[in-house]
């Protein structure tokens, strides 16, 4: 089973499954960062913020959780 702990972190932060994707992908949108896409792979989560052209790879659900908390609390909107 791919990333059960990652999935729990994403659902807790309001991410929803992207059923249009062929991959196991979750998405959300926040005003301060835009669309956030997380693709789950075996033993890793790949976070993509397309508006900022940023990609982060996490191998720990705890690190992913901390990153998402920090991202959500970021009060500086993207321009």
Coordinates of C-alpha atoms in Angstrom, one line a residue:
X1 CA 0.0 0.0 0.0
X2 CA 1.4 3.4 -1.1
X3 CA 1.9 6.0 1.6
X4 CA -0.8 5.4 4.2
X5 CA 0.8 7.8 6.6
X6 CA 1.3 10.4 3.8
X7 CA -2.4 10.0 2.9
X8 CA -3.5 10.6 6.5
X9 CA -1.4 13.8 6.7
X10 CA -2.9 15.1 3.4
X11 CA -6.5 14.4 4.4
X12 CA -6.0 16.1 7.7
X13 CA -4.8 19.2 5.9
X14 CA -7.8 19.3 3.5
X15 CA -6.3 17.7 0.4
X16 CA -8.6 15.8 -1.9
X17 CA -7.9 13.0 -4.3
X18 CA -7.4 14.1 -8.0
X19 CA -9.3 11.5 -9.8
X20 CA -8.3 12.9 -13.2
X21 CA -4.7 11.9 -12.6
X22 CA -3.4 8.5 -13.6
X23 CA -1.1 8.7 -10.6
X24 CA -2.1 8.6 -6.9
X25 CA -2.4 12.4 -6.5
X26 CA -3.9 14.8 -4.0
X27 CA -4.6 18.5 -4.5
X28 CA -5.7 21.6 -2.7
X29 CA -5.6 25.4 -3.3
X30 CA -4.7 28.1 -0.9
X31 CA -4.9 31.8 -1.7
X32 CA -1.3 32.5 -0.5
X33 CA 0.4 29.8 -2.6
X34 CA -2.1 28.6 -5.3
X35 CA -2.5 25.0 -6.3
X36 CA -0.6 22.4 -4.3
X37 CA -0.3 18.9 -5.9
X38 CA 1.1 15.9 -4.0
X39 CA 1.9 12.7 -5.8
X40 CA 2.3 9.6 -3.7
X41 CA 4.9 7.1 -4.7
X42 CA 6.2 4.1 -2.7
X43 CA 7.9 5.5 0.4
X44 CA 7.8 9.1 -0.8
X45 CA 5.6 12.1 -1.4
X46 CA 6.4 14.6 -4.2
X47 CA 4.9 18.1 -3.5
X48 CA 4.6 20.4 -6.5
X49 CA 3.5 24.1 -6.2
X50 CA 3.1 25.0 -9.9
X51 CA 2.6 28.8 -9.4
X52 CA 5.9 29.0 -7.7
X53 CA 7.7 26.4 -9.9
X54 CA 8.7 24.4 -6.8
X55 CA 9.1 20.7 -6.2
X56 CA 9.9 19.0 -2.8
X57 CA 10.4 15.3 -2.2
X58 CA 9.6 13.9 1.3
X59 CA 10.4 10.4 2.6
X60 CA 8.9 11.1 6.0
X61 CA 5.2 11.9 6.8
X62 CA 6.4 14.0 9.8
X63 CA 8.5 16.2 7.5
X64 CA 5.6 16.5 5.0
X65 CA 3.3 17.5 7.9
X66 CA 5.7 20.2 9.1
X67 CA 6.2 21.5 5.5
X68 CA 2.4 21.8 4.9
X69 CA 1.8 23.5 8.3
X70 CA 4.5 26.0 7.5
X71 CA 3.2 26.5 4.0
X72 CA -0.4 27.1 5.2
X73 CA 0.7 29.6 7.9
X74 CA 2.8 31.5 5.4
X75 CA 1.1 34.9 5.3
X76 CA 3.0 36.3 2.3
X77 CA 0.8 35.9 -0.8
X78 CA 2.5 34.8 -4.1
X79 CA 2.6 37.5 -6.7

